mmCIF file of C-alpha atoms (C1' of nucleotides) in Angstrom:
data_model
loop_
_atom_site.group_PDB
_atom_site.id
_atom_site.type_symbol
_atom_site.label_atom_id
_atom_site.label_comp_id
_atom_site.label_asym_id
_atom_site.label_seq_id
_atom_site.Cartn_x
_atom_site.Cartn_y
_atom_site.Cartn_z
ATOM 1 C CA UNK A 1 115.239 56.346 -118.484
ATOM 2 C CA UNK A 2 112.428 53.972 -118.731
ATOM 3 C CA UNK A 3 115.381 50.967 -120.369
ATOM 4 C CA UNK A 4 115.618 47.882 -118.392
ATOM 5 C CA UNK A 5 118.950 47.575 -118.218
ATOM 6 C CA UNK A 6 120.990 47.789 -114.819
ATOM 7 C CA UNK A 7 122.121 44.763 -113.304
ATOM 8 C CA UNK A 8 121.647 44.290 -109.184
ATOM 9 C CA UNK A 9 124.974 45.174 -108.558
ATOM 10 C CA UNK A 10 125.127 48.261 -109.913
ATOM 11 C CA UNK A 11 122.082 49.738 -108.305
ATOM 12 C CA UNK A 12 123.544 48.577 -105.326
ATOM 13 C CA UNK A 13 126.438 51.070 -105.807
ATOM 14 C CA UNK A 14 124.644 53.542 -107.235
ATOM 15 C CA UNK A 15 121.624 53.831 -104.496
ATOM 16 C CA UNK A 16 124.147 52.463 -101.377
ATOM 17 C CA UNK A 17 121.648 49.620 -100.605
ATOM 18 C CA UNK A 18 122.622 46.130 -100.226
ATOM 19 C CA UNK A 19 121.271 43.600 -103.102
ATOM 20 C CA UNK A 20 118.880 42.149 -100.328
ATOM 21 C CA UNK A 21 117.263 45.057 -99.718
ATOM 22 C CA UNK A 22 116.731 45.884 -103.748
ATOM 23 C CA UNK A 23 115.246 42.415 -103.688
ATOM 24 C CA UNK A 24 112.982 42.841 -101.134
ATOM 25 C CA UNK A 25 111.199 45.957 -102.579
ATOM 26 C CA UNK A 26 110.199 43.543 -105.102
ATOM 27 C CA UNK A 27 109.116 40.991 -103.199
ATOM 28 C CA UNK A 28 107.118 43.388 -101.689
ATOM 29 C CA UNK A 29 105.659 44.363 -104.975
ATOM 30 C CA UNK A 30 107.183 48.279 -104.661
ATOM 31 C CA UNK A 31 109.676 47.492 -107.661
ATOM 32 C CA UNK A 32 109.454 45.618 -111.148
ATOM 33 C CA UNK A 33 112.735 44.930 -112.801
ATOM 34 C CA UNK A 34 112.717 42.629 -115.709
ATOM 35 C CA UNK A 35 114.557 39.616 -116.195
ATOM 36 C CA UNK A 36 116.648 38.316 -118.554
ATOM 37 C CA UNK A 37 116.435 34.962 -119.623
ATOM 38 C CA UNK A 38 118.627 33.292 -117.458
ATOM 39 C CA UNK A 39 116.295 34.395 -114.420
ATOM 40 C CA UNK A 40 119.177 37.815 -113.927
ATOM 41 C CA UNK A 41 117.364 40.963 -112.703
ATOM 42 C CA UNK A 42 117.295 44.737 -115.238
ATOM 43 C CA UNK A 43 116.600 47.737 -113.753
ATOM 44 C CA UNK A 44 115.875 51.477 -115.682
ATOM 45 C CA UNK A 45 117.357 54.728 -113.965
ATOM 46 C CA UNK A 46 113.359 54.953 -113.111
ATOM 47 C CA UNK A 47 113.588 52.300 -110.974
ATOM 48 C CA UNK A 48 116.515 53.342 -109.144
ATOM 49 C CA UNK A 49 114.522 56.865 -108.716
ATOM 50 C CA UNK A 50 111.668 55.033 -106.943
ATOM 51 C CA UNK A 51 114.293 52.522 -105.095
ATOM 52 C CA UNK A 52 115.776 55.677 -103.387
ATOM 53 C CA UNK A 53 112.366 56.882 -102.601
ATOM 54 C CA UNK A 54 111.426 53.623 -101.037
ATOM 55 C CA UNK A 55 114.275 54.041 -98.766
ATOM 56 C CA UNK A 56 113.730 57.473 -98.011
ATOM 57 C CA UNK A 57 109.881 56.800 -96.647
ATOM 58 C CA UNK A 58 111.128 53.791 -94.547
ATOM 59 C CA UNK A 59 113.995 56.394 -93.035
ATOM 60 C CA UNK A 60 110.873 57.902 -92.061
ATOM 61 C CA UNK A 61 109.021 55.114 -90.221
ATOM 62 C CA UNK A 62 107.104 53.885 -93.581
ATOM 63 C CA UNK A 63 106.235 50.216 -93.678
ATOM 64 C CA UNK A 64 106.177 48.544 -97.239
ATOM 65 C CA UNK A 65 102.861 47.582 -97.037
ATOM 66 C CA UNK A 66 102.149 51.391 -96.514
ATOM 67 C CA UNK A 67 104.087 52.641 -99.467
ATOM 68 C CA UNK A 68 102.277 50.212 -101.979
ATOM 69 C CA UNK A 69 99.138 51.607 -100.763
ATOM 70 C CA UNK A 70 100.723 55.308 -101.441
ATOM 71 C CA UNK A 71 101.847 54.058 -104.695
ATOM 72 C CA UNK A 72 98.688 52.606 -106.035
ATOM 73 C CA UNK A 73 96.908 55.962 -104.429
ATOM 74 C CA UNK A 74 98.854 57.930 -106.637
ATOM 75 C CA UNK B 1 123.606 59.366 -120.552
ATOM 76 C CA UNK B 2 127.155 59.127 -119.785
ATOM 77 C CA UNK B 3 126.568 56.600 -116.945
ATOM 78 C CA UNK B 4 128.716 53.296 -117.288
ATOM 79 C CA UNK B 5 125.865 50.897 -115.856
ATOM 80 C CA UNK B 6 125.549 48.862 -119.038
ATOM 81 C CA UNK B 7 126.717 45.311 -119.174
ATOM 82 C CA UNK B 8 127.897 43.579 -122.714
ATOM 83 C CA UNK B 9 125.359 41.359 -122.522
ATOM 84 C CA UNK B 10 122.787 44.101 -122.673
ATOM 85 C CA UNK B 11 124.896 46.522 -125.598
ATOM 86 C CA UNK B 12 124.599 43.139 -127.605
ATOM 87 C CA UNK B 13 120.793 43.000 -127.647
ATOM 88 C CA UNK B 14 120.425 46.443 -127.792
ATOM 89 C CA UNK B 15 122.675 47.046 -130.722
ATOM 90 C CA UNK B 16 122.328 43.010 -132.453
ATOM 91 C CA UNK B 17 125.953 43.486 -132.312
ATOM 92 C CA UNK B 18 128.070 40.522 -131.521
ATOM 93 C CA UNK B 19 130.151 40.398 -127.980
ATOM 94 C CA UNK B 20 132.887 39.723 -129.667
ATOM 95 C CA UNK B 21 132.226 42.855 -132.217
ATOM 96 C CA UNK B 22 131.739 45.207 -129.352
ATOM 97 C CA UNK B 23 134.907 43.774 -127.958
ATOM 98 C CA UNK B 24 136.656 44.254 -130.803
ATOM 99 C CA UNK B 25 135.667 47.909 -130.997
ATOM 100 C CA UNK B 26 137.828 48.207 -127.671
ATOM 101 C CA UNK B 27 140.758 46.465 -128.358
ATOM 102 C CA UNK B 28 140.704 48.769 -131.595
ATOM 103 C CA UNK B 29 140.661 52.463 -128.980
ATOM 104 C CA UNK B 30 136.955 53.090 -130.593
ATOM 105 C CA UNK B 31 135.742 52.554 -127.280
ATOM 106 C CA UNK B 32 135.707 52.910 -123.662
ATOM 107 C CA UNK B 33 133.568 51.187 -121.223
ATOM 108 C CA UNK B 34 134.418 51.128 -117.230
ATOM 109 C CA UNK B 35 135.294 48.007 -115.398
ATOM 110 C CA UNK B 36 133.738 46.535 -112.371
ATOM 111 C CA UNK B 37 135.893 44.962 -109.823
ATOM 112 C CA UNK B 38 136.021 41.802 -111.243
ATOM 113 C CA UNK B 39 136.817 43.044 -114.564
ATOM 114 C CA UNK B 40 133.292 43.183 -115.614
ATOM 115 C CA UNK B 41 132.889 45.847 -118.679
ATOM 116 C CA UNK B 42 130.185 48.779 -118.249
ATOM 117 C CA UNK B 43 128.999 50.796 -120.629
ATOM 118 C CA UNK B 44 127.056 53.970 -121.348
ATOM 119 C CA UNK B 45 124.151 55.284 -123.810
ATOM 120 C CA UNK B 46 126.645 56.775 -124.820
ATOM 121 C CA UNK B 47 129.079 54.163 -125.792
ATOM 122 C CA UNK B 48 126.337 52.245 -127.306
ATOM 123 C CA UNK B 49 125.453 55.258 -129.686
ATOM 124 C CA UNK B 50 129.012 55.055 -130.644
ATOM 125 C CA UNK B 51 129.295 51.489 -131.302
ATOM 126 C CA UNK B 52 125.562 51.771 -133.729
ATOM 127 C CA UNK B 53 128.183 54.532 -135.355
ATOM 128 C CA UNK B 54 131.090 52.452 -135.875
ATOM 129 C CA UNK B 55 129.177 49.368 -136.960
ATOM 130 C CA UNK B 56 127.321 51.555 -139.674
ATOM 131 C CA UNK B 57 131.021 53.469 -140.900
ATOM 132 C CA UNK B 58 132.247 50.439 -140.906
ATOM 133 C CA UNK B 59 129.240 49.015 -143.261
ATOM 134 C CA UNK B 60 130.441 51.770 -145.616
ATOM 135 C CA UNK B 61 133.783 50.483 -145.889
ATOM 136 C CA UNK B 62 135.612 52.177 -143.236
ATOM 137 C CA UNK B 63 138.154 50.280 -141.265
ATOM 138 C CA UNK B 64 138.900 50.487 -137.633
ATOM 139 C CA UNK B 65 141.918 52.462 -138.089
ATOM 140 C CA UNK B 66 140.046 54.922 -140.126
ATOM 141 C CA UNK B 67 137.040 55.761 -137.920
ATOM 142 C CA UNK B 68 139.973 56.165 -134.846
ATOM 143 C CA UNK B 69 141.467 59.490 -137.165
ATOM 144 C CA UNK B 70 137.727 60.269 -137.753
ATOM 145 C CA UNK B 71 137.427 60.589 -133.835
ATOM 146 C CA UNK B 72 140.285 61.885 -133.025
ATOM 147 C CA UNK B 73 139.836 64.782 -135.931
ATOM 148 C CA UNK B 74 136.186 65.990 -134.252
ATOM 149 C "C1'" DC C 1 141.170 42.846 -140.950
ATOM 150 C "C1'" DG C 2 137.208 41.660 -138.580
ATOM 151 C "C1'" DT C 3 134.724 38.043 -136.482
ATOM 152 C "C1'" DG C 4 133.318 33.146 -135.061
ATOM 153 C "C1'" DT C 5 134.231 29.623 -131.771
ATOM 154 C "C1'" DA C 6 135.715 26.159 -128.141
ATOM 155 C "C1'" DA C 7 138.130 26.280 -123.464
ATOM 156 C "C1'" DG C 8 138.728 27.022 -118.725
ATOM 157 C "C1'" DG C 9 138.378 30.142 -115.127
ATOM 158 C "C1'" DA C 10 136.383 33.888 -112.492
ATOM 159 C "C1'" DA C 11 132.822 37.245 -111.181
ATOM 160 C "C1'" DT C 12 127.952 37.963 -110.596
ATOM 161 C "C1'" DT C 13 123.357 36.726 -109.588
ATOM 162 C "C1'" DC C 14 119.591 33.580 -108.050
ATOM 163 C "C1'" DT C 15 116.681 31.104 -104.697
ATOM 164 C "C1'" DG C 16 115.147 29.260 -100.247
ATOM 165 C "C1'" DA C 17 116.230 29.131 -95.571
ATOM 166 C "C1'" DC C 18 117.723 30.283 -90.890
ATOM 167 C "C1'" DA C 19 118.412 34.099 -87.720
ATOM 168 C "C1'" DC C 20 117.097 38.210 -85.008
ATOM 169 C "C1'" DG C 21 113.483 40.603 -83.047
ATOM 170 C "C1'" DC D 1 109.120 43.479 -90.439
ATOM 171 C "C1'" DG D 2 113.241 44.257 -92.743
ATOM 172 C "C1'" DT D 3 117.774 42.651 -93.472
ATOM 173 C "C1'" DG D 4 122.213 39.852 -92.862
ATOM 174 C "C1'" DT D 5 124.335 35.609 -94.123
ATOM 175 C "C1'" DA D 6 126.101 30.910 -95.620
ATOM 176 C "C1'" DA D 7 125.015 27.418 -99.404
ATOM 177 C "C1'" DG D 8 124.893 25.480 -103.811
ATOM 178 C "C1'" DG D 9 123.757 26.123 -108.392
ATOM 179 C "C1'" DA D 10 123.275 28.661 -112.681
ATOM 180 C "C1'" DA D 11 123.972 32.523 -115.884
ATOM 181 C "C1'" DT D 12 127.248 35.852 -117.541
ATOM 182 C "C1'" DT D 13 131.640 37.605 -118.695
ATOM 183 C "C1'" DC D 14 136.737 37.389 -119.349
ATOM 184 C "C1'" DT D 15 141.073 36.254 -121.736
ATOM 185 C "C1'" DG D 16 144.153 34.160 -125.159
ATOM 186 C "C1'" DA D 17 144.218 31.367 -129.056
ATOM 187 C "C1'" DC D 18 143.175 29.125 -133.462
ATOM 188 C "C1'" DA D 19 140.729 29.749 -137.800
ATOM 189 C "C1'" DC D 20 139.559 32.037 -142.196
ATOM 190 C "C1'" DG D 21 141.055 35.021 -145.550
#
DNA sequence: CGTGTAAGGAATTCTGACACG
DNA sequence: CGTGTAAGGAATTCTGACACG
């Protein structure tokens, strides 16, 4: 579950949120895919699990900054 | 397990199988990955547990033909 | 038979920016 | 702040074919 191996597009479909979004949880440090070496984003089902999450808390009037501070409190 | 989220790319590193092995391995019925939109093949854990198989059969002599009966015999 | 490769095209992803608010 | 989008480029994948044997 931990494998870095799901491309962008497929968590997209599989989580319902658009690539931009996925891409911003990382930019806001909430989300650490690898890369490959031509610079193309992996995911692990784990990641897609705490994606979803993400999504959830800012459904519920979370701000990102907020969640990294719940993440690194955990 | 079963999820098709798995690009060729990806089943090449992970396996050190060639693309055009794993390829091969579907043109031959041994296996069956999804296909995105664009025509983009996905695979499982689950396929790529199957390919390790058939590469290793097939390092014992078996040919592609073969290994199809095998499969279709379980 | 099984696999390598060059060829051209198509799908997918990437980044930085502008926009709205 | 969080997300949509158009823009241009780059990485990845696809197919059909020729080659060897």
């Amino acid at each position: 579950m931990k494998n870095k191996v799901i491309q962008i597009g497929v968590v997209s479909e599989l989580t319902g949120l658009s690539e931009r979004q996925i891409r911003y949880y990382e930019d806001r440090k909430l989300v650490f895919p690898e890369r490959s070496r031509g610079g193309v984003r992996k995911y692990s089902f784990e990641d897609i699990q705490i994606i979803m999450e993400i999504h959830s808390k800012m459904s519920n009037g979370f701000h990102t900054l907020e969640l990294k501070r719940m993440m690194a409190g955990s």
